[in-house]
Tab-separated table of C-alpha atoms and ligand atoms in Angstrom:
chain	number	residue	atom	x	y	z
M	1	VAL	CA	17.772	1.663	-14.290
M	2	ASP	CA	18.128	4.970	-16.036
M	3	ARG	CA	15.027	4.826	-18.167
M	4	LEU	CA	11.367	4.570	-17.223
M	5	GLU	CA	8.432	3.692	-19.410
M	6	CYS	CA	5.067	5.230	-20.169
M	7	ARG	CA	2.252	2.688	-20.442
M	8	PHE	CA	0.213	5.118	-22.562
M	9	CYS	CA	2.826	6.190	-25.109
M	10	ASN	CA	4.625	2.809	-25.088
M	11	LYS	CA	7.967	4.600	-25.007
M	12	ASP	CA	10.751	4.979	-22.505
M	13	TYR	CA	12.305	8.172	-21.194
M	14	PRO	CA	15.350	9.124	-19.097
M	15	TYR	CA	14.693	8.848	-15.356
M	16	ASP	CA	14.297	12.263	-13.720
M	17	PRO	CA	14.004	11.770	-9.932
M	18	PHE	CA	12.248	15.132	-9.583
M	19	SER	CA	9.631	14.476	-12.235
M	20	PRO	CA	8.835	10.795	-12.804
M	21	PHE	CA	6.139	11.708	-15.342
M	22	CYS	CA	5.884	11.195	-19.085
M	23	PRO	CA	7.133	14.331	-20.864
M	24	ASP	CA	4.558	13.681	-23.601
M	25	CYS	CA	1.323	12.722	-21.795
M	26	ARG	CA	2.201	13.661	-18.154
M	27	GLU	CA	1.129	10.279	-16.750
M	28	PRO	CA	3.373	8.573	-14.151
M	29	LEU	CA	6.295	6.557	-15.492
M	30	LEU	CA	7.113	3.048	-14.285
M	31	VAL	CA	10.223	0.897	-14.118
M	32	PRO	CA	10.245	-1.443	-17.160
M	33	SER	CA	9.513	-5.120	-16.474
M	34	PRO	CA	12.525	-7.401	-15.993
M	35	VAL	CA	13.542	-9.601	-18.918
M	36	PRO	CA	14.200	-13.348	-18.583
M	37	PRO	CA	15.905	-15.270	-17.183
M	38	ARG	CA	15.083	-14.309	-13.581
M	39	ALA	CA	15.213	-16.470	-10.447
M	40	PHE	CA	14.137	-16.247	-6.802
M	41	HIS	CA	16.709	-16.731	-4.046
M	42	PRO	CA	14.535	-18.341	-1.346
M	43	ALA	CA	17.421	-19.005	1.062
M	44	GLU	CA	18.161	-15.276	1.517
M	45	SER	CA	16.783	-13.875	4.764
M	46	LEU	CA	16.082	-10.333	3.500
M	47	ALA	CA	13.091	-9.960	1.172
M	48	LEU	CA	15.073	-7.393	-0.833
M	49	THR	CA	17.832	-9.872	-1.637
M	50	ARG	CA	15.457	-12.804	-2.090
M	51	PHE	CA	13.800	-10.955	-4.963
M	52	ARG	CA	16.791	-8.849	-6.059
M	53	GLU	CA	16.601	-10.081	-9.653
M	54	PHE	CA	13.177	-8.440	-9.956
M	55	LEU	CA	14.294	-5.066	-8.592
M	56	PRO	CA	15.885	-2.168	-10.503
M	57	LEU	CA	18.910	-2.063	-8.195
M	58	ALA	CA	22.404	-3.100	-9.266
M	59	ALA	CA	23.435	-3.409	-5.616
M	60	ILE	CA	21.532	-3.694	-2.338
M	61	ASP	CA	22.961	-2.297	0.887
M	62	PRO	CA	21.460	-4.489	3.645
M	63	ALA	CA	22.420	-1.870	6.251
M	64	LEU	CA	19.610	0.374	4.983
M	65	SER	CA	16.951	-2.310	5.554
M	66	LEU	CA	14.837	-2.587	8.700
M	67	GLY	CA	13.895	-6.187	7.915
M	68	GLU	CA	10.717	-5.334	5.987
M	69	GLY	CA	8.636	-7.929	4.167
M	70	SER	CA	8.613	-11.716	4.653
M	71	THR	CA	5.209	-11.345	6.320
M	72	PRO	CA	2.919	-14.286	7.102
M	73	LEU	CA	0.042	-15.405	4.898
M	74	LEU	CA	-2.490	-16.288	7.535
M	75	PRO	CA	-5.338	-18.709	6.680
M	76	LEU	CA	-8.743	-17.494	7.890
M	77	ASP	CA	-10.700	-20.758	7.569
M	78	ARG	CA	-13.177	-20.150	10.367
M	79	LEU	CA	-14.040	-16.680	9.106
M	80	ALA	CA	-14.438	-17.964	5.547
M	81	ASP	CA	-16.803	-20.712	6.755
M	82	ARG	CA	-18.803	-18.357	8.898
M	83	LEU	CA	-19.289	-15.787	6.143
M	84	GLY	CA	-19.569	-18.253	3.244
M	85	LEU	CA	-16.438	-16.940	1.543
M	86	PRO	CA	-13.836	-18.696	-0.660
M	87	ALA	CA	-10.645	-20.075	0.923
M	88	LEU	CA	-9.370	-16.945	2.618
M	89	PHE	CA	-5.912	-15.658	3.569
M	90	ALA	CA	-4.628	-12.442	5.124
M	91	LYS	CA	-1.229	-11.166	4.016
M	92	ASN	CA	-0.324	-9.510	7.291
M	93	GLU	CA	1.537	-6.337	6.345
M	94	THR	CA	0.981	-4.855	9.814
M	95	LEU	CA	4.089	-6.822	10.841
M	96	ASN	CA	6.403	-4.544	8.887
M	97	PRO	CA	8.926	-2.384	10.831
M	98	THR	CA	6.627	0.658	11.059
M	99	GLN	CA	3.484	-1.452	10.984
M	100	SER	CA	2.373	-0.847	7.428
M	101	PHE	CA	3.127	-2.065	3.901
M	102	LYS	CA	4.729	1.311	3.125
M	103	ASP	CA	8.042	-0.013	4.452
M	104	ARG	CA	8.401	-2.288	1.452
M	105	GLY	CA	8.321	0.714	-0.865
M	106	THR	CA	10.446	2.938	1.332
M	107	ALA	CA	13.073	0.181	1.563
M	108	VAL	CA	13.596	0.224	-2.215
M	109	ALA	CA	13.254	4.012	-2.573
M	110	ILE	CA	15.969	4.568	0.049
M	111	GLN	CA	18.336	2.251	-1.837
M	112	ASN	CA	17.673	4.457	-4.854
M	113	ALA	CA	18.393	7.608	-2.810
M	114	ARG	CA	21.732	6.128	-1.702
M	115	ARG	CA	22.580	5.064	-5.266
M	116	LEU	CA	21.951	8.615	-6.512
M	117	GLY	CA	23.937	10.185	-3.663
M	118	PHE	CA	21.098	12.134	-2.015
M	119	ARG	CA	21.762	13.555	1.467
M	120	ARG	CA	18.132	14.608	1.986
M	121	ILE	CA	14.921	12.695	1.386
M	122	GLY	CA	11.284	13.558	1.899
M	123	THR	CA	7.682	12.491	1.511
M	124	VAL	CA	4.153	13.858	1.361
M	125	SER	CA	1.885	11.761	3.505
M	126	THR	CA	-1.491	11.261	5.112
M	127	GLY	CA	0.194	9.205	7.821
M	128	ASN	CA	1.711	5.785	7.250
M	129	MET	CA	4.255	6.897	4.683
M	130	ALA	CA	5.431	9.605	7.086
M	131	ALA	CA	6.319	7.081	9.803
M	132	SER	CA	7.928	4.770	7.286
M	133	THR	CA	10.041	7.401	5.542
M	134	ALA	CA	11.121	8.956	8.853
M	135	ALA	CA	12.249	5.566	10.178
M	136	TYR	CA	14.225	4.611	7.068
M	137	GLY	CA	15.683	8.114	6.798
M	138	ALA	CA	16.921	7.834	10.391
M	139	ARG	CA	18.333	4.375	9.725
M	140	ALA	CA	20.252	5.694	6.704
M	141	GLY	CA	21.431	8.795	8.583
M	142	LEU	CA	19.755	11.094	6.054
M	143	GLU	CA	17.970	14.343	6.757
M	144	THR	CA	14.279	13.616	6.235
M	145	VAL	CA	11.516	16.102	5.457
M	146	VAL	CA	7.965	14.949	6.132
M	147	LEU	CA	5.086	17.020	4.800
M	148	LEU	CA	1.846	16.020	6.485
M	149	LYS	CA	-1.738	16.730	5.626
M	150	GLU	CA	-3.723	18.630	8.236
M	151	GLY	CA	-5.988	16.304	10.195
M	152	THR	CA	-3.507	13.422	10.210
M	153	PRO	CA	-4.208	11.173	13.238
M	154	GLU	CA	-1.972	11.964	16.215
M	155	GLU	CA	-0.627	8.376	16.318
M	156	ASN	CA	0.848	8.886	12.858
M	157	ILE	CA	2.425	12.228	13.726
M	158	LEU	CA	4.079	10.724	16.817
M	159	MET	CA	5.246	7.606	14.986
M	160	ALA	CA	7.013	9.813	12.451
M	161	GLY	CA	8.170	12.453	14.933
M	162	ILE	CA	10.035	10.078	17.227
M	163	HIS	CA	12.620	9.583	14.448
M	164	ARG	CA	13.204	13.364	14.408
M	165	PRO	CA	12.526	14.249	10.799
M	166	ARG	CA	11.633	17.824	9.883
M	167	LEU	CA	7.897	17.465	10.387
M	168	LEU	CA	5.858	20.104	8.588
M	169	VAL	CA	2.060	20.081	8.750
M	170	VAL	CA	0.964	21.924	5.634
M	171	GLU	CA	-2.357	23.724	5.183
M	172	GLY	CA	-3.964	23.836	1.784
M	173	ASP	CA	-4.559	21.604	-1.208
M	174	TYR	CA	-3.022	18.162	-0.669
M	175	GLY	CA	-3.137	17.414	-4.399
M	176	ARG	CA	-0.996	20.461	-5.175
M	177	LEU	CA	1.387	19.674	-2.321
M	178	PHE	CA	2.342	16.459	-4.127
M	179	TYR	CA	3.599	18.310	-7.237
M	180	GLU	CA	4.964	21.244	-5.250
M	181	SER	CA	7.142	18.878	-3.195
M	182	LEU	CA	8.784	17.492	-6.331
M	183	ALA	CA	9.491	21.001	-7.655
M	184	LEU	CA	11.003	22.037	-4.307
M	185	GLY	CA	12.953	18.789	-4.251
M	186	ARG	CA	14.627	19.782	-7.517
M	187	ARG	CA	15.479	23.220	-6.174
M	188	HIS	CA	16.895	21.954	-2.843
M	189	ARG	CA	18.114	18.477	-3.872
M	190	ILE	CA	15.703	16.492	-1.750
M	191	LEU	CA	14.490	13.156	-3.126
M	192	PHE	CA	10.745	13.149	-2.481
M	193	MET	CA	9.706	9.507	-2.448
M	194	ASN	CA	5.957	10.038	-2.617
M	195	SER	CA	3.105	7.566	-3.017
M	196	ILE	CA	3.732	6.752	-6.685
M	197	ASP	CA	7.512	7.023	-6.757
M	198	PRO	CA	8.550	4.406	-9.353
M	199	PHE	CA	11.096	2.807	-7.007
M	200	ARG	CA	8.604	2.740	-4.119
M	201	ILE	CA	6.191	0.895	-6.433
M	202	GLU	CA	8.900	-1.686	-7.197
M	203	GLY	CA	9.079	-2.473	-3.477
M	204	TYR	CA	5.361	-3.245	-3.377
M	205	LYS	CA	5.860	-5.976	-5.998
M	206	LEU	CA	7.510	-8.145	-3.368
M	207	THR	CA	4.153	-8.619	-1.626
M	208	GLY	CA	2.807	-10.259	-4.777
M	209	PHE	CA	5.891	-12.466	-5.174
M	210	GLU	CA	5.677	-13.591	-1.554
M	211	ILE	CA	1.975	-14.456	-1.875
M	212	PHE	CA	2.718	-16.471	-5.028
M	213	LEU	CA	5.439	-18.489	-3.283
M	214	GLN	CA	3.445	-18.886	-0.047
M	215	LEU	CA	0.542	-20.370	-2.018
M	216	GLY	CA	2.943	-22.949	-3.451
M	217	ARG	CA	3.643	-21.082	-6.696
M	218	ARG	CA	-0.026	-20.460	-7.327
M	219	VAL	CA	-1.834	-17.272	-8.251
M	220	PRO	CA	-4.818	-16.474	-5.998
M	221	ASP	CA	-8.174	-16.059	-7.731
M	222	LEU	CA	-8.880	-12.800	-5.927
M	223	LEU	CA	-6.422	-10.304	-4.472
M	224	LEU	CA	-7.978	-7.450	-2.511
M	225	ALA	CA	-6.122	-4.317	-1.378
M	226	PRO	CA	-7.187	-0.875	-0.129
M	227	LEU	CA	-6.767	1.811	-2.779
M	228	SER	CA	-5.912	5.489	-2.404
M	229	SER	CA	-3.143	6.994	-4.530
M	230	GLY	CA	-2.753	3.686	-6.377
M	231	GLY	CA	0.973	3.101	-5.851
M	232	HIS	CA	0.383	-0.073	-3.877
M	233	LEU	CA	-2.121	-1.515	-6.357
M	234	ILE	CA	0.141	-0.732	-9.320
M	235	GLY	CA	2.940	-2.613	-7.544
M	236	LEU	CA	0.714	-5.630	-6.864
M	237	LEU	CA	-0.530	-5.696	-10.459
M	238	LYS	CA	3.019	-5.339	-11.711
M	239	SER	CA	4.196	-8.337	-9.673
M	240	PHE	CA	1.647	-10.678	-11.234
M	241	LEU	CA	2.086	-9.195	-14.713
M	242	GLU	CA	5.812	-9.889	-14.375
M	243	LEU	CA	5.280	-13.411	-13.027
M	244	LYS	CA	3.116	-14.069	-16.076
M	245	GLY	CA	5.468	-12.290	-18.473
M	246	LEU	CA	8.433	-14.291	-17.210
M	247	GLY	CA	6.561	-17.599	-17.458
M	248	PHE	CA	6.199	-18.345	-13.719
M	249	ALA	CA	2.392	-18.059	-13.867
M	250	ASP	CA	-0.155	-18.528	-16.611
M	251	ARG	CA	-2.814	-16.108	-15.409
M	252	LEU	CA	-3.450	-13.008	-13.297
M	253	PRO	CA	-5.526	-12.811	-10.126
M	254	VAL	CA	-8.645	-10.664	-10.228
M	255	VAL	CA	-7.213	-7.678	-8.380
M	256	VAL	CA	-9.790	-5.705	-6.394
M	257	GLY	CA	-8.913	-2.185	-5.242
M	258	VAL	CA	-11.130	-0.983	-2.409
M	259	GLN	CA	-11.923	2.612	-1.512
M	260	ALA	CA	-13.974	4.237	1.218
M	261	GLU	CA	-17.387	5.379	-0.050
M	262	GLY	CA	-16.646	8.760	1.562
M	263	CYS	CA	-13.648	9.261	-0.758
M	264	ALA	CA	-13.977	7.101	-3.845
M	265	PRO	CA	-12.796	8.970	-6.960
M	266	LEU	CA	-11.438	5.791	-8.556
M	267	ALA	CA	-14.428	3.584	-7.733
M	268	ARG	CA	-16.730	6.237	-9.203
M	269	ALA	CA	-14.762	6.594	-12.426
M	270	PHE	CA	-14.469	2.806	-12.741
M	271	ALA	CA	-18.227	2.301	-12.278
M	272	ALA	CA	-18.895	4.960	-14.918
M	273	GLY	CA	-16.399	3.389	-17.333
M	274	ALA	CA	-14.545	6.727	-17.435
M	275	PRO	CA	-10.849	6.802	-18.375
M	276	ARG	CA	-10.104	9.628	-15.888
M	277	ILE	CA	-11.125	10.486	-12.375
M	278	LYS	CA	-12.959	13.585	-11.225
M	279	ILE	CA	-11.736	15.195	-8.003
M	280	PHE	CA	-13.865	13.827	-5.142
M	281	GLU	CA	-15.409	16.848	-3.412
M	282	ASN	CA	-15.781	16.990	0.384
M	283	PRO	CA	-14.270	13.626	1.303
M	284	GLU	CA	-15.482	12.270	4.618
M	285	THR	CA	-14.469	8.923	6.079
M	286	ILE	CA	-12.764	7.456	9.132
M	287	ALA	CA	-10.290	5.837	6.708
M	288	HIS	CA	-7.868	8.802	6.577
M	289	ALA	CA	-5.014	6.702	5.211
M	290	ILE	CA	-6.902	5.907	2.007
M	291	SER	CA	-8.575	9.272	1.558
M	292	ASN	CA	-6.942	10.883	-1.475
M	293	PRO	CA	-9.567	12.885	-3.398
M	294	ASN	CA	-7.286	13.517	-6.389
M	295	PRO	CA	-4.862	10.613	-6.923
M	296	PRO	CA	-2.143	11.635	-9.399
M	297	ALA	CA	-1.935	8.127	-10.873
M	298	GLY	CA	-5.711	7.900	-11.318
M	299	THR	CA	-5.679	7.512	-15.088
M	300	LEU	CA	-2.906	4.908	-14.945
M	301	VAL	CA	-4.713	2.874	-12.255
M	302	LEU	CA	-7.924	2.882	-14.308
M	303	LYS	CA	-6.041	1.742	-17.419
M	304	MET	CA	-4.040	-0.972	-15.693
M	305	MET	CA	-7.084	-2.308	-13.836
M	306	LYS	CA	-9.144	-2.401	-17.034
M	307	ASP	CA	-6.351	-4.137	-18.971
M	308	ALA	CA	-5.879	-6.710	-16.181
M	309	GLY	CA	-9.586	-7.432	-15.643
M	310	GLY	CA	-9.550	-5.955	-12.136
M	311	LEU	CA	-12.342	-4.359	-10.127
M	312	ILE	CA	-12.621	-1.215	-8.016
M	313	ALA	CA	-15.114	-1.313	-5.156
M	314	ALA	CA	-16.131	1.017	-2.349
M	315	VAL	CA	-17.405	0.264	1.169
M	316	SER	CA	-18.938	2.397	3.900
M	317	ASP	CA	-17.331	3.306	7.222
M	318	ALA	CA	-19.824	1.012	8.998
M	319	GLU	CA	-18.902	-1.899	6.728
M	320	MET	CA	-15.154	-1.467	7.274
M	321	LEU	CA	-15.611	-1.219	11.054
M	322	GLU	CA	-17.671	-4.408	11.043
M	323	ALA	CA	-14.964	-6.131	8.968
M	324	GLN	CA	-12.275	-4.803	11.327
M	325	GLY	CA	-14.173	-6.570	14.106
M	326	PHE	CA	-14.349	-9.836	12.128
M	327	LEU	CA	-10.570	-9.784	11.598
M	328	ALA	CA	-10.008	-8.975	15.272
M	329	GLN	CA	-11.982	-12.131	16.110
M	330	GLU	CA	-9.252	-14.028	14.248
M	331	GLY	CA	-6.540	-12.256	16.250
M	332	LEU	CA	-5.664	-9.643	13.634
M	333	PHE	CA	-5.805	-5.949	14.585
M	334	CYS	CA	-5.743	-3.724	11.507
M	335	GLN	CA	-6.797	-0.171	10.793
M	336	PRO	CA	-10.300	0.269	9.321
M	337	ASP	CA	-8.669	1.329	6.040
M	338	SER	CA	-7.237	-2.185	5.687
M	339	ALA	CA	-10.468	-3.942	6.701
M	340	THR	CA	-12.083	-2.459	3.575
M	341	THR	CA	-10.712	-5.550	1.822
M	342	LEU	CA	-12.786	-7.990	3.849
M	343	ALA	CA	-15.825	-5.711	3.665
M	344	ALA	CA	-15.532	-5.664	-0.132
M	345	LEU	CA	-15.169	-9.446	-0.332
M	346	ILE	CA	-18.307	-9.901	1.775
M	347	LYS	CA	-20.167	-7.571	-0.605
M	348	LEU	CA	-18.787	-9.302	-3.701
M	349	SER	CA	-19.773	-12.713	-2.373
M	350	ARG	CA	-23.381	-11.555	-2.239
M	351	GLU	CA	-23.269	-10.453	-5.867
M	352	ARG	CA	-21.450	-13.357	-7.491
M	353	SER	CA	-20.635	-16.969	-6.765
M	354	PHE	CA	-17.071	-18.230	-6.674
M	355	ALA	CA	-15.657	-21.545	-7.852
M	356	ARG	CA	-15.594	-24.165	-5.081
M	357	ASP	CA	-11.806	-24.129	-4.970
M	358	ALA	CA	-11.393	-20.333	-5.288
M	359	THR	CA	-8.757	-18.598	-3.177
M	360	ALA	CA	-8.925	-15.001	-1.956
M	361	VAL	CA	-6.099	-13.004	-0.370
M	362	LEU	CA	-6.671	-9.806	1.621
M	363	VAL	CA	-3.663	-7.508	1.848
M	364	VAL	CA	-3.951	-6.208	5.407
M	365	THR	CA	-1.957	-3.033	4.940
M	366	GLY	CA	-1.703	-1.305	8.313
M	367	SER	CA	-1.966	-1.849	12.066
M	368	GLY	CA	-4.987	-0.846	14.117
M	369	LEU	CA	-2.634	1.096	16.399
M	370	LYS	CA	-2.354	3.656	13.591
M	371	ASN	CA	-5.842	4.975	14.219
M	372	LEU	CA	-7.149	4.338	17.719
M	373	LYS	CA	-9.739	7.084	17.471
M	374	ALA	CA	-11.619	5.004	14.929
M	375	LEU	CA	-12.440	2.626	17.796
M	376	ASP	CA	-14.261	5.302	19.842
M	377	SER	CA	-17.631	4.479	18.354
M	378	LEU	CA	-17.331	0.821	19.371
M	379	ARG	CA	-17.483	1.596	23.111
M	380	LEU	CA	-15.610	-1.614	23.815
M	381	PRO	CA	-17.147	-3.154	26.939
M	382	ARG	CA	-15.263	-3.351	30.214
M	383	ALA	CA	-16.623	-4.143	33.641
M	384	ARG	CA	-15.446	-2.476	36.860
M	385	LEU	CA	-15.578	-4.405	40.095
M	386	THR	CA	-13.852	-4.810	43.408
M	387	LEU	CA	-11.374	-7.532	44.189
M	388	SER	CA	-13.922	-9.230	46.418
M	389	GLY	CA	-16.479	-9.288	43.585
M	390	LEU	CA	-14.072	-10.949	41.140
M	391	ALA	CA	-14.715	-14.590	42.086
M	392	GLY	CA	-18.458	-14.157	41.751
M	393	ALA	CA	-18.113	-12.389	38.380
M	394	LEU	CA	-16.004	-15.177	36.861
M	395	ALA	CA	-18.304	-17.903	38.246
M	396	ALA	CA	-21.177	-16.244	36.390
M	397	GLY	CA	-19.602	-16.677	32.920
M	398	GLY	CA	-18.750	-14.194	30.222
M	399	THR	CA	-21.291	-11.394	29.796
M	400	ASP	CA	-19.717	-8.352	31.445
M	401	ALA	CA	-21.000	-5.842	28.919
W	501	PLP	C1	-3.051	1.445	5.558
W	501	PLP	C2	-3.051	1.843	4.115
W	501	PLP	N1	-3.608	1.010	3.228
W	501	PLP	C3	-3.640	1.307	1.911
W	501	PLP	C4	-3.121	2.493	1.405
W	501	PLP	C5	-3.252	2.777	-0.055
W	501	PLP	O1	-2.048	2.829	-0.735
W	501	PLP	P1	-1.874	3.716	-2.024
W	501	PLP	O2	-1.945	5.154	-1.591
W	501	PLP	O3	-0.553	3.334	-2.560
W	501	PLP	O4	-3.010	3.386	-2.945
W	501	PLP	C6	-2.522	3.391	2.290
W	501	PLP	C7	-1.937	4.631	1.789
W	501	PLP	O5	-1.501	5.471	2.491
W	501	PLP	C8	-2.478	3.055	3.681
W	501	PLP	O6	-1.911	3.872	4.578
W	502	ZN	ZN1	3.154	9.082	-22.081
């Protein structure tokens, strides 16, 4: 792919890896949708090759993959019954190589870096993308530059650092850092594969394709995903738009992007019916991974969500922690950022009723190990006793708290 398209100007432009923005309106450019005929290759073991006909790559080097994707779609029947929710599934993206969905995007972006002959790659990250890019950079034997926001949880810094990238914690405006990185990338020939890199977004489509196949070639009624910069949501929307465009599906899911109330520029703009976001001043939430006060694809997300009949919701820190606990009761440990999806579905189910046979899928984007500090407030109970007291304690049954 050498040309990218602008969804506002309805034109395509040459692909510039250092500025994937429309030269006319400055909005982010996307890879054009594939044209028919296209087929899945279900027998392939790598997700990248299974869906290769839907990716903008002429060749795929399997040596650059860490085995991302192909994650389970876990039914949550008991939880759905208990909370009065529609048939519920979790797409468990915590099982990716660096324990978040970011690997799907990095896996495609690194193929693009190889194709273009880059020796150095980089990213600007609040955490999960840092670990992912550092791991794939190491795998490919490329020098990797990771620019981190101040205040990134220590777990994320360590998970990136172990792969020995150049790890730079940068003070100052995170919004500006995004554009600055691309400009420096041009000067020093570093491919910055940031949150809305068009090839990264292509990787996120595979989540949607997998869900479609795992549901028996059906589109879920609701698809909920946490929303920050918007790259992930654009990828998910794109997958179902392409399935529909290519004739595999006859409708779209209602896609629900979920933000933290403490940093909700997109939810605010959406509620106000505004076509653009306003920078969210003084963000404050435990959900660091989805806390982008000035998402550079804001206008594009608002347009695509409006066109597709999607929704943008926001939930409080208390609501996401409660939902994190509900998912843990089903055996799933995700970061609070990812539990926003369940919290939003619980809220939605109070406001509207669903068809009896409705299906909802939560994209559980990242592991709970990514942010252990968020668990401090729970004061998880543990009892201390001597060996001789153990028999008596177990005879008494299970209330050690
Ligand atoms: C765990 C988790 N979920 C969701 C998101 C949101 O993705 P995006 O920034 O593409 O909207 C992020 C982004 O970093 C994340 O780390
Ligand atoms: Zn444009």
